Short mmCIF file of C-alpha atoms and ligand atoms in Angstrom, two decimals:
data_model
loop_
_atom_site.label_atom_id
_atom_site.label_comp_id
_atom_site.label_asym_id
_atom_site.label_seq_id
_atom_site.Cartn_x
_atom_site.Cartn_y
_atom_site.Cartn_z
CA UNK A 217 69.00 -40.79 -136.73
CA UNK A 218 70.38 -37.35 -136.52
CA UNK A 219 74.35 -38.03 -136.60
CA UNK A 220 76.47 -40.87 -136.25
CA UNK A 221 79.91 -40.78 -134.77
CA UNK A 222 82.33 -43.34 -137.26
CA UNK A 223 83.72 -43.82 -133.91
CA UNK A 224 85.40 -46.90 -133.21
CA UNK A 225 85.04 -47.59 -129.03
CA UNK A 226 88.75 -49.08 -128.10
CA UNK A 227 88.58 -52.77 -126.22
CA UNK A 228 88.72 -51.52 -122.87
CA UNK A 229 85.24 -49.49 -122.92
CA UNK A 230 83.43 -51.71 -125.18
CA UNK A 231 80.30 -53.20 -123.28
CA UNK A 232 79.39 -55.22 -125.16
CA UNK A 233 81.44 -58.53 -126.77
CA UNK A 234 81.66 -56.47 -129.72
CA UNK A 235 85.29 -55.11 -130.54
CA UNK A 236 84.38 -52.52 -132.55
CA UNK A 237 81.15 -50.82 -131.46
CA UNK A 238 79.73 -47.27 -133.07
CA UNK A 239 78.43 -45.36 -131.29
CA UNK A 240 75.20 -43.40 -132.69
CA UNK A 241 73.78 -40.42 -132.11
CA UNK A 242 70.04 -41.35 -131.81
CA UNK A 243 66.76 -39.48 -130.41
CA UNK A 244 67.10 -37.27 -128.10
CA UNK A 245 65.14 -38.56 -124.28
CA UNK A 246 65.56 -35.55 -122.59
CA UNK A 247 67.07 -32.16 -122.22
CA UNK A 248 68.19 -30.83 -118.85
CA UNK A 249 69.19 -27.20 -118.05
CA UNK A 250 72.86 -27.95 -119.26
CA UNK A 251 73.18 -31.16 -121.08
CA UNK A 252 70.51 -33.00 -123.81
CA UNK A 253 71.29 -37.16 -123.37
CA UNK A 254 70.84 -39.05 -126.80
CA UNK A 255 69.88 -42.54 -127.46
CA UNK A 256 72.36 -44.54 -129.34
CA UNK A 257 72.10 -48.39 -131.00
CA UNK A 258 73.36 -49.41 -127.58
CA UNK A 259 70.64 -49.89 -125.13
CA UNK A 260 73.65 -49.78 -122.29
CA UNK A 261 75.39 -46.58 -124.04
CA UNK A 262 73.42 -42.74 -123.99
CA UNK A 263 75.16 -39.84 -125.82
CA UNK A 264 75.51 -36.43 -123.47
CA UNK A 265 76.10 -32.78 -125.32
CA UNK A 266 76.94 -30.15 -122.82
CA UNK A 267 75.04 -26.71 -123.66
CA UNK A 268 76.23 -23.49 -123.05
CA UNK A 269 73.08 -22.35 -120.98
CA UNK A 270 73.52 -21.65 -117.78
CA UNK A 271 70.64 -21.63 -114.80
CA UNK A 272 70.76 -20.47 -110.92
CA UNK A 273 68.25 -20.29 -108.85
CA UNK A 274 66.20 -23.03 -109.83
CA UNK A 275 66.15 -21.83 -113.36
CA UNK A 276 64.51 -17.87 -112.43
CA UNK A 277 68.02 -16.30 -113.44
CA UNK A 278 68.73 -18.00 -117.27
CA UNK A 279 71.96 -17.24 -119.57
CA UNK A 280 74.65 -18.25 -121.67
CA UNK A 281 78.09 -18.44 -120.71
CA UNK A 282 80.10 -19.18 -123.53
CA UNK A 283 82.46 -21.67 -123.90
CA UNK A 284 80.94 -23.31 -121.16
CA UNK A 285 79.79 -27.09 -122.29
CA UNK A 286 82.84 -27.89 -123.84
CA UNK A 287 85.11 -27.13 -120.67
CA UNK A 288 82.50 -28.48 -118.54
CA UNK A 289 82.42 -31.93 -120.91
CA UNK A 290 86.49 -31.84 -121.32
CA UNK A 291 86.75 -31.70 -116.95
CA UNK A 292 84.40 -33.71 -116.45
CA UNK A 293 86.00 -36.12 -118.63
CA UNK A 294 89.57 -35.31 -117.05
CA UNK A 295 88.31 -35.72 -113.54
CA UNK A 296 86.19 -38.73 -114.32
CA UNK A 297 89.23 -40.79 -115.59
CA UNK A 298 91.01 -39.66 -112.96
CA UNK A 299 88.28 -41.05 -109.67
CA UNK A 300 87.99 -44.37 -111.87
CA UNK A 301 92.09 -44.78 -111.29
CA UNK A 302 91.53 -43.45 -107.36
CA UNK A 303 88.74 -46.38 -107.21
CA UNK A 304 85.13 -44.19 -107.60
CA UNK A 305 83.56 -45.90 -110.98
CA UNK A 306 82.15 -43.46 -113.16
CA UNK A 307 79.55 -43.74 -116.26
CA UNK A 308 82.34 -42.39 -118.57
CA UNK A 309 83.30 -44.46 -121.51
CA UNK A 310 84.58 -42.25 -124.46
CA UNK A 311 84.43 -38.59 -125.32
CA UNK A 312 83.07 -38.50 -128.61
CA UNK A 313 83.81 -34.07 -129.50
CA UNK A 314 84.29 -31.30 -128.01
CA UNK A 315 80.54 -31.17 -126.25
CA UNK A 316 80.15 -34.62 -126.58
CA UNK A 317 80.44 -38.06 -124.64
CA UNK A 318 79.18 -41.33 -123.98
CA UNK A 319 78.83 -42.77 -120.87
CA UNK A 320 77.21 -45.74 -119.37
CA UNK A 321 73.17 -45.68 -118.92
CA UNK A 322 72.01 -45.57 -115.87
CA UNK A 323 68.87 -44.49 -113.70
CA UNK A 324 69.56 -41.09 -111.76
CA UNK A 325 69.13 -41.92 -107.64
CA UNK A 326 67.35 -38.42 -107.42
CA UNK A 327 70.03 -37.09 -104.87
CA UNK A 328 71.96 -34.24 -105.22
CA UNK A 329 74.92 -34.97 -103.05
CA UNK A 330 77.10 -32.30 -101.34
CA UNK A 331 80.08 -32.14 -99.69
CA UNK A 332 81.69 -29.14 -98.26
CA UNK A 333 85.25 -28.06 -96.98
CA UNK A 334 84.35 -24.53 -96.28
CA UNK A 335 81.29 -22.91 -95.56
CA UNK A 336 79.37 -20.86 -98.30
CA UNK A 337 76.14 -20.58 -100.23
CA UNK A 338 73.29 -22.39 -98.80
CA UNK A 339 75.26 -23.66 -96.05
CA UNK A 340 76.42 -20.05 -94.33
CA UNK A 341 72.96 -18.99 -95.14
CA UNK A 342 70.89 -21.33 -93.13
CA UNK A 343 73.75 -21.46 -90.48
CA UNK A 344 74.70 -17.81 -90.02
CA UNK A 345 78.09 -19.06 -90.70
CA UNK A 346 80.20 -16.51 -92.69
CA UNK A 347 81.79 -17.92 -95.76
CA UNK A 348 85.18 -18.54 -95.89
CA UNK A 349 84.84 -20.41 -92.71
CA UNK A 350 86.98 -23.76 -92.79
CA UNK A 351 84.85 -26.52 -91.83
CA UNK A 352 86.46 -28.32 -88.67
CA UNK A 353 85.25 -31.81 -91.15
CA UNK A 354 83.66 -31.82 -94.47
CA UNK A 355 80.55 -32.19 -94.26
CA UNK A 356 77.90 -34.57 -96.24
CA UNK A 357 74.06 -33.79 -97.41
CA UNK A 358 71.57 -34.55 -99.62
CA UNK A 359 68.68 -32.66 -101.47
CA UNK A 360 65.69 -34.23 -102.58
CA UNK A 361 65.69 -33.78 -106.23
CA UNK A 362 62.68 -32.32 -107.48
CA UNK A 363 62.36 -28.77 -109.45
CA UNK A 364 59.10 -28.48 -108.76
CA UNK A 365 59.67 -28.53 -104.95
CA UNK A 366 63.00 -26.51 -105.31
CA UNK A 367 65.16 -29.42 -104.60
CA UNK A 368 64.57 -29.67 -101.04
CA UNK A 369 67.19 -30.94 -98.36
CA UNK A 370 66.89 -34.09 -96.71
CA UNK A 371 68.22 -36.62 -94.47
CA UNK A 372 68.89 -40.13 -95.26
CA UNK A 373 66.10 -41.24 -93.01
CA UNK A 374 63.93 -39.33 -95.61
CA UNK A 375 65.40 -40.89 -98.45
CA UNK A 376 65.22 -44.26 -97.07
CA UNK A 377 61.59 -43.51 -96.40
CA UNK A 378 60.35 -42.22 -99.85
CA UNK A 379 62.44 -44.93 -101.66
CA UNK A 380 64.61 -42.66 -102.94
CA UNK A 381 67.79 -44.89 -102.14
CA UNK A 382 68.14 -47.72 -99.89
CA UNK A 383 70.48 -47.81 -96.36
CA UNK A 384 73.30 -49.37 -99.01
CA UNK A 385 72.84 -46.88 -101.79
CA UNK A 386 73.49 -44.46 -98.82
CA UNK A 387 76.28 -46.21 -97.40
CA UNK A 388 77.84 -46.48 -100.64
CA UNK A 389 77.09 -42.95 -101.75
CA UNK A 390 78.87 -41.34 -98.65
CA UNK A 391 81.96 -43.63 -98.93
CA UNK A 392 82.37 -42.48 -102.80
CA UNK A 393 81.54 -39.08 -102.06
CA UNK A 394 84.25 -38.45 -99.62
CA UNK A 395 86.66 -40.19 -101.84
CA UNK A 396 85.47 -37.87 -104.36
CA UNK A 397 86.48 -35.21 -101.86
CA UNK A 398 89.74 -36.16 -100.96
CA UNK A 399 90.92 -36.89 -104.79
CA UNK A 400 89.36 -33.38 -105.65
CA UNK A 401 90.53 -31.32 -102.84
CA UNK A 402 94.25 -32.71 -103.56
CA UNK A 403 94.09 -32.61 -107.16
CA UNK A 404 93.00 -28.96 -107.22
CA UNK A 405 94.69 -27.71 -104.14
CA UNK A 406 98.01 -28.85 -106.45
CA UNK A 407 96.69 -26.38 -109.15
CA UNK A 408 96.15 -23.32 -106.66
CA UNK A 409 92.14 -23.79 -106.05
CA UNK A 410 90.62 -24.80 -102.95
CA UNK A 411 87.83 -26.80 -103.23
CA UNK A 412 85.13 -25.17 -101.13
CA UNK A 413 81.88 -27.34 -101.95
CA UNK A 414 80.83 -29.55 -104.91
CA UNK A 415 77.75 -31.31 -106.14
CA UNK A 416 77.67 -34.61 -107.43
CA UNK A 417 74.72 -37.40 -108.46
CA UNK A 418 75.08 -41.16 -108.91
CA UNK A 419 73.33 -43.41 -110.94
CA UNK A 420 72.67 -47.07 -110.91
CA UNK A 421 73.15 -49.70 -113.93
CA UNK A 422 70.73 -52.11 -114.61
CA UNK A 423 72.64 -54.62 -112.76
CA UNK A 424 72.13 -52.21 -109.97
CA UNK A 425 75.56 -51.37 -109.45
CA UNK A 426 76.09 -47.59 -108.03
CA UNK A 427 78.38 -45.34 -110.10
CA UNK A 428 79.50 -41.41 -110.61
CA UNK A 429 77.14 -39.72 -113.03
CA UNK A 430 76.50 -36.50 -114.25
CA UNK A 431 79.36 -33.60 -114.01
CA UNK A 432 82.05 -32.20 -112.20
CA UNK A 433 82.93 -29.06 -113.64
CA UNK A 434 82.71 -24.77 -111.86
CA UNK A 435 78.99 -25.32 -112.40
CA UNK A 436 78.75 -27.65 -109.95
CA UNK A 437 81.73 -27.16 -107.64
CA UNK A 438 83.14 -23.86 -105.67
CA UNK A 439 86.12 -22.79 -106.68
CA UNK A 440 88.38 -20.47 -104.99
CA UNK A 441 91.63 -18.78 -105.82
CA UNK A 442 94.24 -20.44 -102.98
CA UNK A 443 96.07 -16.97 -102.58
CA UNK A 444 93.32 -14.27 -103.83
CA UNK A 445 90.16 -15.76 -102.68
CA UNK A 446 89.03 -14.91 -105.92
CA UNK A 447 85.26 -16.96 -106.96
CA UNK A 448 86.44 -19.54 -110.15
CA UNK A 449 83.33 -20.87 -110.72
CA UNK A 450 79.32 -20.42 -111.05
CA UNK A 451 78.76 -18.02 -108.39
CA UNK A 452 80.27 -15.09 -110.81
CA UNK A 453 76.96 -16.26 -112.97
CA UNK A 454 74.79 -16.12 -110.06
CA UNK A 455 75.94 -13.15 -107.91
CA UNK A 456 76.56 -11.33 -111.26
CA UNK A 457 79.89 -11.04 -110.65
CA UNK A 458 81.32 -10.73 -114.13
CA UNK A 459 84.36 -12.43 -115.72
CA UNK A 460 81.95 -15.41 -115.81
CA UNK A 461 83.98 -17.04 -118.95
CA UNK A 462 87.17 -16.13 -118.08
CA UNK A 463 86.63 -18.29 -114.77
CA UNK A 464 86.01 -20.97 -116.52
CA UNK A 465 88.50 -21.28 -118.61
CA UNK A 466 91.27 -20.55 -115.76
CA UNK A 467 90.11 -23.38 -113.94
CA UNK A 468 90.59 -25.16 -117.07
CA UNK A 469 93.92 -23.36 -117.73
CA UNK A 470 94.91 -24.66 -114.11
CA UNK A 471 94.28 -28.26 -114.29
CA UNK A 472 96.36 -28.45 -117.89
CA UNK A 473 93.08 -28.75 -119.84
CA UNK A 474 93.87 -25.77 -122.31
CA UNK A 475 97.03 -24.08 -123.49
CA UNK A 476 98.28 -21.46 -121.35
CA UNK A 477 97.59 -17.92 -123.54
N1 UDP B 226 75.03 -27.07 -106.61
C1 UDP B 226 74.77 -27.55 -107.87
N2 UDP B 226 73.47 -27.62 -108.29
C2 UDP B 226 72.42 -27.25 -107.51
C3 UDP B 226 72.70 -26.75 -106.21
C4 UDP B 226 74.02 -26.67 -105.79
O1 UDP B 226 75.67 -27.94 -108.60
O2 UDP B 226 71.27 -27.35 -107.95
C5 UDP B 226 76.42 -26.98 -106.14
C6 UDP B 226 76.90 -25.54 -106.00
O3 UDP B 226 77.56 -25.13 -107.19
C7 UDP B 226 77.87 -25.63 -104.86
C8 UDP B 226 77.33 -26.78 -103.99
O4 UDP B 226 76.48 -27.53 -104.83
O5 UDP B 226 79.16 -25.98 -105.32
C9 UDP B 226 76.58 -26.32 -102.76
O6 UDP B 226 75.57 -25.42 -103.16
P1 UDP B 226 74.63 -24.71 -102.07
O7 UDP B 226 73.84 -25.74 -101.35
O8 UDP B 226 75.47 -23.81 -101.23
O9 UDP B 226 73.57 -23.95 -102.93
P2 UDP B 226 73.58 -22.54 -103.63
O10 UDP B 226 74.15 -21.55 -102.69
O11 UDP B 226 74.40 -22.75 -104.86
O12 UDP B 226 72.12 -22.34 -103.91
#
């Protein structure tokens, strides 16, 4: 055991029958480019502690940006509670510290799902299409994921195929992800960002029910200054744009998740 949280999980997240469940911080089963997941005494409950590494480019351009897993873990947290209330069910359960949460296990569907209001990145790339062009309709897509192979994009046929999700998981996927989109784009359109793309990834329980895993935070999202234009999010990281931190935490500053300085 490396830690334990004397944290006491209220009625309404407890999975178990038990009222007053702790939760553990156990071994660790894996560490990602931005998060490590812990085991805890609850075979239904992991631990996740947001680093402050940062990767682009299929992890050739490494850093730190810092500050960053404890405003990613708070938004995600924020946002999470918030698509649970607009009907999307998340893993979230309890955040446990500043870089730390537990959330529901589940088994990853390995698909990165994207939606996008505006074209940018990848997208104006492969298209030719400058960015900053508003989409006539968001659009939906799905990458393969797979490091080794650079996370390549695919079609739902494909997924189907390699057993990667079934016709429902798909079904269900797209429906959540545009509600996703819609909550998102409101939300943050209210707090003077336009929500140009995002990534997000599901997991499924072991009673096979779909839910929202992973994050929501500027690592995974584009985020653009309403009246400026001005790049809140990741891509200062990856273009080298500087003000990388500060970018951060004005998105956070935006959405009420930090004290205005
Ligand atoms: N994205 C992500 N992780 C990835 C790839 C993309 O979170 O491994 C996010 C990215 O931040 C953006 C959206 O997904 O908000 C669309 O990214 P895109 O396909 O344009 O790829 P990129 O240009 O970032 O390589």
């Amino acid at each position: 055991m490396v830690c334990s949280h004397r944290k006491t999980l209220g009625k309404q997240h407890t999975i178990s029958d038990e009222e007053d469940t702790v939760v553990e911080k156990l071994d660790m089963i894996y560490e990602g480019k931005a998060k490590k997941v812990f085991k805890t005494g609850d075979e239904n409950v992991v631990i996740v502690d947001y680093k402050d590494d940062a990767t682009a480019f299929n992890g050739e351009k490494k850093g730190t940006i810092v500050g960053k897993g404890v405003i990613n873990n708070k938004m995600t947290n924020f946002l999470f509670q918030k698509l649970e209330k607009a009907g999307v069910p998340t893993h979230y359960i309890e955040e446990l510290s500043d870089r730390e949460t537990a959330v529901k296990k589940v088994k990853i569907i390995p698909l990165e799902v994207i939606v996008r209001n505006v074209a940018a990145g990848s997208f104006s790339k492969r298209l030719g299409i400058e960015e900053g062009f508003q989409l006539l309709c968001p659009t939906l897509e799905f990458s393969y994921k797979d490091d080794a192979l650079g996370d390549p994009l695919i079609n739902d046929y494909f997924a189907i195929a390699i057993g990667a999700a079934t016709r429902e998981d798909i079904d269900t996927i797209t429906k959540y992800a545009f509600m996703v989109n819609d909550f998102l784009k409101e939300f943050f359109g209210e707090c003077g960002i336009d929500l140009i793309d995002f990534k997000i990834e599901f997991g499924k329980t072991d009673d096979g029910t779909i839910i929202l895993a992973d994050e929501i935070s500027p690592d995974t999202c584009r985020f653009w200054d309403k009246k400026t234009h001005e790049k809140l999010d990741k891509d200062r990281f990856r273009r080298d744009l500087g003000g990388v931190e500060d970018a951060y935490q004005e998105v956070a500053k935006r959405i009420g998740l930090v004290q205005e300085s």
